[in-house]
Amino acid sequence: MTHFLRCFSAIFYKDLLSELRQKEILNTVLFFGLLIIFIYSFALGTDPNLLKKMAPGLLWLVVLFSSILALDRSFQSELEEGCLDHLVLYAASPRALFLGKVVTNFFTILIIQITSAFAMMILFDLPFPDNFWLLAVTFLLGNLGLATLGTFYAALTIKTKARQAMLPLLLFPMLIPLLLASVYATQMALEGTLTEGSSAWLTLLGIYNLVFLTACTLAIEPLLEA
Amino acid sequence: MKKYIAAILALGFFAFAQWWGLTQTPSDAMMGAVQKIMYAHVPAAWNSFIAFFVVFVSSLLFLIRKKIFWDRLAASAAEVGVALTGLTLCLGSIWGRPTWGVWWTWDARLTTTAILFFLYVGYLSFRKFIEDPEKRAKLAAPLGVLIFLNVPIVYMSVRWWRTLHQVQSSPSTMDPAMVLALRLNAFAFLGLLILFIYWRYKIAKRKGELEEGL
Amino acid sequence: MTGVIKGAEGYLIAAYLLTWTVVLGYGFCLFARWRKLCKKS
């Protein structure tokens, strides 16, 4: 068990370090998110009421598109010079490897999400959320689910030929429940009016995370050995 | 001739069931003749779910047993299931136009079926991109399991999102003659499902043997 | 929905034609693929 934890923290530390050392990548992804938010205004017009109404959905779309770029990287860098095979050989268990990468991706996506939310609040003139804690919990749960499935699918698609096309094609339909729950919980947090319905969406997010975190952790072993 | 006896039986029964549904049942009080689309739409939907359940079970068994048989079965069932789901969606659209006045509505069951269609088309195209059969089997099996786990969650989320589908067409609210026709057609589709999966499996096996022989 | 829907037989015919096209078409596709594989060996 201690071995597992050490393995897990080593992977997490390594990935976080390489993520922070290569600042260009994170910066590019963040800038990409900013750009999409900017482009929304051109595509949808500048009516502030319309933008306010659509803000939760647009926010999660930005996060989805930007995080695809970050997720795609998380295994690609390992593939160069056969690092992935060595990692699988050396690591105590592929599960520790997987969970370490999930946590790294979770923090990356969280940074993307917070930056995008700030940018939207300024550009779309959104008020400070009425229910801040609900918003925080929604962000955390939504990002955890996104990181779990995203990392798993990145590991899956890294072994195919058309990696960049396959990842969103496979991942987005799987994320539909997560997207629905996150968008509606975010909307309730921003408006602060319909707080009763939000607990149902948060429960759904919790179940979703529990199911896929368990299933992905169990299924990663044969996958990485393939 | 002997080789095709199963095919002739399945198709014959299918033709009989369809004829029965079209001619031997009363018209619906509200919807009239259009309601008879049900005898193709509902059984196709049921059987596509059976096909996807087969994908789930055989993917799981592949993960446990590591026999290539289960992988081929999963691939076959997925393909037949996608064909049936596509048919279900088109039929639902044709049914929805005269009854609801629109080709498409965002109701829970319709949307779930469409999401299923996307998920399994993704599964099939994922398989196409891996050449090595052993690697393909090892990578596709977790995918087959995960997709099926997502189905109830998708259904719950979409149902909370919105719902306007008619009350579930359960046997208790229908005329007994309609129930009989529905059951006949369900079994007819099941026969076709088994037949198609079997053929598709034989193709996959043959292909695998040819690849090994090369 | 008000009253019995009339004049919708076209939809019914289209639906059943589609069902049969899919069933026979898919079956024929499988058959053709099988024959092609048989010739290869």
Coordinates of C-alpha atoms in Angstrom, one line a residue:
Chain A
M1 CA 0.0 0.0 0.0
T2 CA 2.8 2.4 0.9
H3 CA 4.4 1.4 -2.4
F4 CA 1.2 2.3 -4.2
L5 CA 1.0 5.7 -2.6
R6 CA 4.7 6.4 -3.3
C7 CA 4.2 5.4 -6.9
F8 CA 1.1 7.6 -7.2
S9 CA 2.7 10.6 -5.7
A10 CA 5.9 10.2 -7.8
I11 CA 3.8 10.2 -11.0
F12 CA 1.8 13.2 -9.8
Y13 CA 4.9 15.1 -8.9
K14 CA 6.6 14.3 -12.2
D15 CA 3.7 15.3 -14.3
L16 CA 3.0 18.4 -12.4
L17 CA 6.6 19.4 -12.6
S18 CA 6.8 18.9 -16.3
E19 CA 3.5 20.7 -16.8
L20 CA 4.8 23.7 -14.8
R21 CA 8.2 23.7 -16.5
Q22 CA 6.7 23.7 -20.0
K23 CA 4.7 26.8 -19.3
E24 CA 4.0 27.4 -23.0
I25 CA 1.6 24.5 -23.2
L26 CA -0.6 25.5 -20.3
N27 CA -0.4 29.1 -21.5
T28 CA -1.5 28.1 -25.0
V29 CA -4.4 26.1 -23.7
L30 CA -5.5 29.0 -21.5
F31 CA -5.2 31.4 -24.3
F32 CA -7.2 29.1 -26.6
G33 CA -10.0 29.2 -24.0
L34 CA -9.9 32.9 -23.8
L35 CA -10.1 33.1 -27.6
I36 CA -13.2 30.9 -27.7
I37 CA -14.9 33.1 -25.2
F38 CA -14.1 36.1 -27.3
I39 CA -15.3 34.4 -30.4
Y40 CA -18.7 33.5 -28.8
S41 CA -19.5 37.2 -28.7
F42 CA -19.0 37.4 -32.5
A43 CA -21.1 34.3 -33.1
L44 CA -23.9 35.1 -30.8
G45 CA -24.0 38.9 -30.8
T46 CA -23.4 41.2 -27.8
D47 CA -26.8 41.2 -26.2
P48 CA -25.9 41.1 -22.5
N49 CA -29.1 39.3 -21.4
L50 CA -28.7 36.6 -24.0
L51 CA -25.0 36.0 -23.0
K52 CA -25.9 36.0 -19.3
K53 CA -28.5 33.3 -20.0
M54 CA -26.2 31.1 -22.0
A55 CA -23.1 31.7 -19.8
P56 CA -23.2 28.3 -17.9
G57 CA -23.4 26.3 -21.1
L58 CA -20.8 28.3 -22.9
L59 CA -18.5 28.1 -19.9
W60 CA -18.6 24.3 -19.8
L61 CA -18.1 24.1 -23.6
V62 CA -14.9 26.2 -23.3
V63 CA -13.7 23.9 -20.6
L64 CA -14.5 20.8 -22.6
F65 CA -12.7 22.1 -25.8
S66 CA -9.7 23.4 -23.9
S67 CA -9.2 20.4 -21.7
I68 CA -9.3 18.1 -24.8
L69 CA -6.0 19.8 -25.8
A70 CA -4.5 19.3 -22.3
L71 CA -5.7 15.7 -22.0
D72 CA -4.4 14.7 -25.4
R73 CA -0.9 15.8 -24.1
S74 CA -0.9 13.8 -20.9
F75 CA 0.0 10.5 -22.6
Q76 CA 1.5 11.9 -25.8
S77 CA 4.6 13.1 -23.9
E78 CA 5.0 9.6 -22.5
L79 CA 4.9 8.0 -25.9
E80 CA 8.0 9.7 -27.1
E81 CA 11.0 7.5 -26.7
G82 CA 8.9 4.7 -25.3
C83 CA 8.5 6.2 -21.8
L84 CA 5.1 4.7 -21.3
D85 CA 6.3 1.1 -21.6
H86 CA 9.1 1.8 -19.1
L87 CA 6.6 3.5 -16.7
V88 CA 4.3 0.5 -16.9
L89 CA 7.3 -1.8 -16.2
Y90 CA 8.7 0.1 -13.3
A91 CA 5.5 1.4 -11.7
A92 CA 4.1 -0.7 -8.8
S93 CA 0.8 -0.9 -10.5
P94 CA -0.8 0.8 -13.6
R95 CA -3.5 2.0 -11.3
A96 CA -1.1 4.2 -9.4
L97 CA 0.1 5.5 -12.7
F98 CA -3.4 6.2 -13.9
L99 CA -4.6 7.9 -10.7
G100 CA -1.5 10.1 -10.6
K101 CA -2.3 11.3 -14.1
V102 CA -5.9 11.8 -13.2
V103 CA -5.0 14.1 -10.3
T104 CA -2.6 16.1 -12.5
N105 CA -5.2 16.5 -15.2
F106 CA -7.7 17.5 -12.5
F107 CA -5.6 20.4 -11.4
T108 CA -4.9 21.4 -15.0
I109 CA -8.6 21.4 -15.9
L110 CA -9.4 23.3 -12.7
I111 CA -6.9 26.1 -13.7
I112 CA -8.6 26.2 -17.1
Q113 CA -12.0 26.4 -15.6
I114 CA -11.2 29.1 -13.1
T115 CA -9.5 31.3 -15.7
S116 CA -12.4 30.8 -18.2
A117 CA -14.9 31.7 -15.5
F118 CA -13.1 34.9 -14.6
A119 CA -12.8 35.8 -18.2
M120 CA -16.5 35.3 -18.8
M121 CA -17.4 37.3 -15.7
I122 CA -15.5 40.2 -17.1
L123 CA -16.4 39.9 -20.8
F124 CA -20.1 38.9 -20.3
D125 CA -20.6 41.2 -17.3
L126 CA -21.8 38.4 -15.1
P127 CA -22.6 39.3 -11.4
F128 CA -20.7 37.5 -8.6
P129 CA -22.4 34.1 -8.1
D130 CA -25.2 34.2 -5.5
N131 CA -24.3 30.7 -4.3
F132 CA -20.6 30.6 -4.3
W133 CA -20.2 27.2 -2.5
L134 CA -22.6 25.5 -4.9
L135 CA -20.5 26.8 -7.8
A136 CA -17.3 25.6 -6.2
V137 CA -18.6 22.1 -5.5
T138 CA -20.0 21.9 -9.1
F139 CA -16.6 22.9 -10.5
L140 CA -14.8 20.3 -8.4
L141 CA -17.1 17.4 -9.1
G142 CA -17.4 18.2 -12.8
N143 CA -13.7 18.5 -13.3
L144 CA -13.0 15.3 -11.4
G145 CA -15.3 13.4 -13.8
L146 CA -13.8 15.1 -16.8
A147 CA -10.3 14.3 -15.6
T148 CA -11.1 10.6 -14.9
L149 CA -12.8 9.8 -18.2
G150 CA -10.5 12.1 -20.1
T151 CA -7.4 10.5 -18.8
F152 CA -8.8 7.0 -19.5
Y153 CA -9.8 7.8 -23.0
A154 CA -6.4 9.5 -23.6
A155 CA -4.7 6.3 -22.6
L156 CA -7.1 4.4 -24.9
T157 CA -6.7 6.6 -28.0
I158 CA -2.9 7.0 -27.7
K159 CA -2.6 3.5 -29.2
T160 CA -4.6 4.2 -32.3
K161 CA -3.6 5.8 -35.5
A162 CA -6.1 8.7 -35.6
R163 CA -5.6 9.8 -32.0
Q164 CA -6.6 13.4 -32.3
A165 CA -9.9 12.7 -34.1
M166 CA -10.8 9.7 -31.9
L167 CA -10.5 11.4 -28.5
P168 CA -13.4 13.9 -28.8
L169 CA -15.4 11.4 -30.9
L170 CA -15.3 8.9 -28.1
L171 CA -15.2 11.2 -25.1
F172 CA -17.9 13.7 -25.8
P173 CA -20.9 11.3 -25.9
M174 CA -19.7 9.8 -22.7
L175 CA -19.6 13.2 -21.0
I176 CA -23.2 14.2 -21.9
P177 CA -24.6 13.4 -18.4
L178 CA -21.7 15.3 -16.8
L179 CA -22.2 18.2 -19.1
L180 CA -26.0 18.4 -18.4
A181 CA -25.5 18.1 -14.6
S182 CA -22.7 20.6 -14.4
V183 CA -24.4 23.2 -16.7
Y184 CA -27.6 23.1 -14.7
A185 CA -25.9 23.2 -11.3
T186 CA -23.8 26.1 -12.5
Q187 CA -26.9 27.9 -13.7
M188 CA -28.5 27.5 -10.3
A189 CA -25.5 28.7 -8.5
L190 CA -25.2 31.8 -10.7
E191 CA -28.9 32.7 -10.4
G192 CA -29.3 31.5 -6.9
T193 CA -33.0 31.0 -7.3
L194 CA -33.6 27.3 -7.9
T195 CA -31.4 25.8 -5.2
E196 CA -33.6 22.8 -4.4
G197 CA -33.1 21.2 -7.8
S198 CA -29.3 21.5 -7.6
S199 CA -28.9 18.7 -5.0
A200 CA -30.3 16.2 -7.5
W201 CA -27.8 17.3 -10.1
L202 CA -24.9 17.2 -7.6
T203 CA -26.0 13.7 -6.6
L204 CA -25.9 12.7 -10.3
L205 CA -22.4 14.1 -10.6
G206 CA -21.3 12.2 -7.5
I207 CA -22.7 8.9 -8.8
Y208 CA -21.2 9.5 -12.2
N209 CA -17.8 10.1 -10.6
L210 CA -18.0 7.2 -8.3
V211 CA -19.0 4.7 -11.1
F212 CA -16.4 5.8 -13.6
L213 CA -13.5 6.3 -11.1
T214 CA -14.1 2.7 -10.0
A215 CA -14.6 1.3 -13.4
C216 CA -11.7 3.1 -15.0
T217 CA -9.3 2.2 -12.2
L218 CA -10.2 -1.4 -12.5
A219 CA -10.0 -1.5 -16.3
I220 CA -6.8 0.5 -16.7
E221 CA -4.5 -2.5 -16.1
P222 CA -5.2 -4.6 -19.2
L223 CA -5.4 -1.4 -21.2
L224 CA -1.9 -0.2 -20.4
E225 CA -0.5 -3.6 -20.9
A226 CA -2.0 -3.9 -24.4
Chain B
M1 CA -30.3 -25.1 -49.4
K2 CA -29.8 -26.6 -46.0
K3 CA -27.3 -23.9 -45.2
Y4 CA -29.9 -21.2 -45.5
I5 CA -32.7 -22.9 -43.5
A6 CA -32.1 -20.7 -40.5
A7 CA -32.2 -17.5 -42.6
I8 CA -35.4 -18.6 -44.4
L9 CA -37.1 -19.5 -41.1
A10 CA -36.1 -16.2 -39.4
L11 CA -37.1 -14.1 -42.4
G12 CA -40.3 -16.0 -42.9
F13 CA -41.3 -15.5 -39.3
F14 CA -40.4 -11.9 -39.5
A15 CA -42.6 -11.4 -42.6
F16 CA -45.5 -13.3 -40.8
A17 CA -45.2 -11.1 -37.7
Q18 CA -45.1 -7.9 -39.7
W19 CA -48.1 -9.0 -41.7
W20 CA -49.9 -9.9 -38.5
G21 CA -49.2 -6.5 -37.0
L22 CA -50.4 -4.7 -40.0
T23 CA -53.6 -6.5 -40.7
Q24 CA -54.7 -8.4 -37.6
T25 CA -54.7 -5.6 -35.1
P26 CA -57.3 -2.8 -34.4
S27 CA -56.4 0.7 -35.2
D28 CA -55.5 3.0 -32.3
A29 CA -58.4 5.2 -31.1
M30 CA -56.3 8.4 -31.1
M31 CA -53.5 7.8 -33.6
G32 CA -55.3 5.7 -36.2
A33 CA -53.2 3.7 -38.6
V34 CA -50.0 5.4 -37.9
Q35 CA -49.9 3.7 -34.5
K36 CA -49.0 0.5 -36.4
I37 CA -45.4 1.8 -36.8
M38 CA -45.1 0.6 -33.2
Y39 CA -44.8 -3.0 -34.3
A40 CA -41.5 -2.2 -36.0
H41 CA -40.3 0.7 -33.8
V42 CA -40.6 -0.8 -30.3
P43 CA -39.2 -4.3 -31.1
A44 CA -36.3 -2.8 -32.9
A45 CA -35.5 -0.6 -29.9
W46 CA -35.9 -3.6 -27.5
N47 CA -33.6 -5.8 -29.5
S48 CA -31.0 -3.1 -30.0
F49 CA -30.8 -3.0 -26.2
I50 CA -30.4 -6.7 -26.1
A51 CA -27.5 -6.4 -28.6
F52 CA -25.8 -3.8 -26.5
F53 CA -26.2 -5.9 -23.4
V54 CA -24.5 -8.7 -25.3
V55 CA -21.6 -6.3 -26.1
F56 CA -21.3 -5.5 -22.4
V57 CA -21.3 -9.1 -21.2
S58 CA -18.9 -10.4 -23.9
S59 CA -16.5 -7.4 -23.3
L60 CA -16.6 -8.3 -19.6
L61 CA -16.0 -11.9 -20.3
F62 CA -13.1 -11.0 -22.6
L63 CA -11.5 -9.1 -19.8
I64 CA -11.8 -12.1 -17.5
R65 CA -11.2 -15.0 -19.9
K66 CA -9.0 -13.4 -22.6
K67 CA -10.5 -15.5 -25.3
I68 CA -10.7 -13.9 -28.8
F69 CA -14.2 -15.4 -29.2
W70 CA -15.7 -12.9 -26.8
D71 CA -14.1 -10.0 -28.6
R72 CA -15.5 -11.1 -32.0
L73 CA -18.9 -11.6 -30.4
A74 CA -18.8 -8.1 -28.9
A75 CA -17.9 -6.6 -32.3
S76 CA -20.6 -8.5 -34.1
A77 CA -23.3 -7.5 -31.5
A78 CA -22.2 -3.9 -31.6
E79 CA -22.6 -3.7 -35.4
V80 CA -26.0 -5.3 -35.4
G81 CA -27.1 -3.1 -32.5
V82 CA -26.0 0.0 -34.3
A83 CA -28.0 -1.0 -37.4
L84 CA -31.1 -1.6 -35.2
T85 CA -30.6 1.7 -33.3
G86 CA -30.4 3.6 -36.6
L87 CA -33.6 1.9 -37.7
T88 CA -35.3 2.8 -34.4
L89 CA -34.3 6.4 -34.7
C90 CA -35.5 6.7 -38.2
L91 CA -38.8 5.0 -37.4
G92 CA -39.3 7.2 -34.4
S93 CA -38.8 10.2 -36.5
I94 CA -41.4 9.0 -39.1
W95 CA -43.8 8.3 -36.2
G96 CA -43.2 11.6 -34.5
R97 CA -44.0 13.7 -37.6
P98 CA -47.7 12.9 -37.9
T99 CA -48.3 12.5 -34.1
W100 CA -46.3 15.3 -32.5
G101 CA -45.9 17.5 -35.7
V102 CA -42.1 17.4 -35.5
W103 CA -39.4 15.2 -36.9
W104 CA -37.4 15.3 -33.7
T105 CA -38.2 16.1 -30.0
W106 CA -35.7 16.1 -27.1
D107 CA -37.6 13.6 -25.1
A108 CA -35.8 11.3 -22.7
R109 CA -36.0 8.0 -24.5
L110 CA -35.4 9.3 -27.9
T111 CA -32.4 11.4 -26.8
T112 CA -30.9 8.4 -24.9
T113 CA -31.2 6.2 -28.0
A114 CA -29.5 8.9 -30.1
I115 CA -26.7 9.1 -27.5
L116 CA -26.4 5.3 -27.6
F117 CA -26.1 5.4 -31.3
F118 CA -23.2 7.9 -31.1
L119 CA -21.5 5.9 -28.4
Y120 CA -21.6 2.6 -30.3
V121 CA -20.6 4.2 -33.6
G122 CA -17.6 5.6 -31.8
Y123 CA -16.9 2.1 -30.5
L124 CA -17.0 0.6 -34.0
S125 CA -14.9 3.3 -35.6
F126 CA -12.4 2.9 -32.7
R127 CA -12.0 -0.7 -33.6
K128 CA -11.3 0.2 -37.2
F129 CA -8.3 2.2 -36.3
I130 CA -6.3 -0.6 -34.7
E131 CA -4.8 -3.2 -36.9
D132 CA -3.4 -5.8 -34.6
P133 CA -6.3 -8.1 -33.6
E134 CA -5.0 -8.9 -30.1
K135 CA -4.3 -5.2 -29.3
R136 CA -7.7 -4.3 -30.7
A137 CA -9.5 -6.8 -28.5
K138 CA -7.6 -5.6 -25.4
L139 CA -8.4 -2.0 -26.0
A140 CA -12.0 -2.4 -27.2
A141 CA -13.1 -4.5 -24.2
P142 CA -12.8 -1.8 -21.5
L143 CA -14.6 0.6 -23.9
G144 CA -17.5 -1.8 -24.3
V145 CA -17.9 -2.1 -20.6
L146 CA -17.7 1.7 -19.9
I147 CA -20.2 2.6 -22.6
F148 CA -22.8 0.3 -21.1
L149 CA -22.2 1.6 -17.6
N150 CA -23.0 5.0 -18.9
V151 CA -26.4 4.1 -20.3
P152 CA -28.5 4.3 -17.1
I153 CA -26.7 7.5 -16.1
V154 CA -27.5 9.1 -19.5
Y155 CA -31.1 8.0 -19.2
M156 CA -31.5 9.5 -15.7
S157 CA -29.8 12.8 -16.6
V158 CA -31.8 13.2 -19.8
R159 CA -35.1 12.4 -18.0
W160 CA -34.4 15.1 -15.5
W161 CA -33.5 17.4 -18.3
R162 CA -36.9 17.2 -19.9
T163 CA -39.6 14.7 -20.7
L164 CA -42.6 14.7 -23.0
H165 CA -42.8 11.2 -24.3
Q166 CA -46.1 9.5 -24.1
V167 CA -46.7 7.2 -21.1
Q168 CA -44.6 4.1 -21.5
S169 CA -46.5 1.7 -23.8
S170 CA -46.8 -1.1 -21.3
P171 CA -48.9 -4.1 -22.0
S172 CA -51.5 -3.2 -19.4
T173 CA -52.8 -0.1 -21.2
M174 CA -53.1 -1.8 -24.6
D175 CA -55.6 -3.9 -26.4
P176 CA -54.7 -7.7 -26.0
A177 CA -54.5 -8.0 -29.8
M178 CA -51.9 -5.3 -29.9
V179 CA -49.9 -6.9 -27.1
L180 CA -49.9 -10.2 -29.1
A181 CA -48.7 -8.5 -32.2
L182 CA -46.0 -6.6 -30.3
R183 CA -44.7 -9.8 -28.8
L184 CA -44.8 -11.6 -32.1
N185 CA -42.7 -8.9 -33.6
A186 CA -40.4 -8.7 -30.7
F187 CA -39.6 -12.4 -31.2
A188 CA -39.3 -12.0 -34.9
F189 CA -36.7 -9.2 -34.4
L190 CA -34.9 -11.4 -31.9
G191 CA -34.6 -14.2 -34.4
L192 CA -33.2 -11.7 -36.9
L193 CA -30.8 -10.4 -34.3
I194 CA -29.5 -13.8 -33.5
L195 CA -29.1 -14.7 -37.1
F196 CA -27.3 -11.4 -38.0
I197 CA -25.0 -11.7 -35.0
Y198 CA -24.2 -15.3 -35.9
W199 CA -23.4 -14.3 -39.6
R200 CA -21.3 -11.3 -38.5
Y201 CA -19.5 -13.5 -36.0
K202 CA -18.7 -16.0 -38.8
I203 CA -17.3 -13.2 -40.9
A204 CA -15.1 -11.9 -38.1
K205 CA -13.8 -15.4 -37.4
R206 CA -13.0 -16.0 -41.0
K207 CA -11.3 -12.7 -41.2
G208 CA -9.2 -13.5 -38.2
E209 CA -8.2 -16.9 -39.6
L210 CA -7.2 -15.3 -42.9
E211 CA -5.1 -12.7 -41.0
E212 CA -3.3 -15.4 -39.1
G213 CA -2.7 -17.4 -42.2
L214 CA -0.9 -14.5 -43.9
Chain C
M1 CA -53.3 15.8 -30.4
T2 CA -57.0 16.3 -31.4
G3 CA -59.0 13.5 -32.8
V4 CA -57.9 10.6 -35.0
I5 CA -55.0 11.4 -37.2
K6 CA -56.1 10.9 -40.9
G7 CA -54.2 10.8 -44.1
A8 CA -51.0 9.6 -42.5
E9 CA -50.9 6.2 -44.3
G10 CA -47.9 7.5 -46.3
Y11 CA -45.9 7.6 -43.1
L12 CA -46.9 4.0 -42.2
I13 CA -45.9 2.8 -45.7
A14 CA -42.6 4.7 -45.5
A15 CA -41.9 3.2 -42.1
Y16 CA -42.5 -0.4 -43.2
L17 CA -40.5 0.1 -46.4
L18 CA -37.7 1.4 -44.4
T19 CA -37.8 -1.5 -42.0
W20 CA -37.7 -4.0 -44.8
T21 CA -34.9 -2.2 -46.6
V22 CA -32.8 -2.1 -43.5
V23 CA -33.4 -5.8 -42.7
L24 CA -32.9 -7.1 -46.2
G25 CA -30.1 -4.7 -47.0
Y26 CA -28.1 -5.5 -43.9
G27 CA -28.6 -9.2 -44.4
F28 CA -27.5 -8.9 -48.0
C29 CA -24.5 -6.9 -47.0
L30 CA -23.4 -9.6 -44.6
F31 CA -23.9 -12.2 -47.2
A32 CA -21.9 -10.3 -49.8
R33 CA -19.0 -9.8 -47.3
W34 CA -19.1 -13.6 -46.5
R35 CA -18.9 -14.5 -50.2
K36 CA -16.0 -12.1 -50.7
L37 CA -14.1 -13.6 -47.8
C38 CA -14.7 -17.1 -49.1
K39 CA -13.3 -16.2 -52.5
K40 CA -10.1 -14.8 -50.9
S41 CA -9.0 -18.0 -49.3

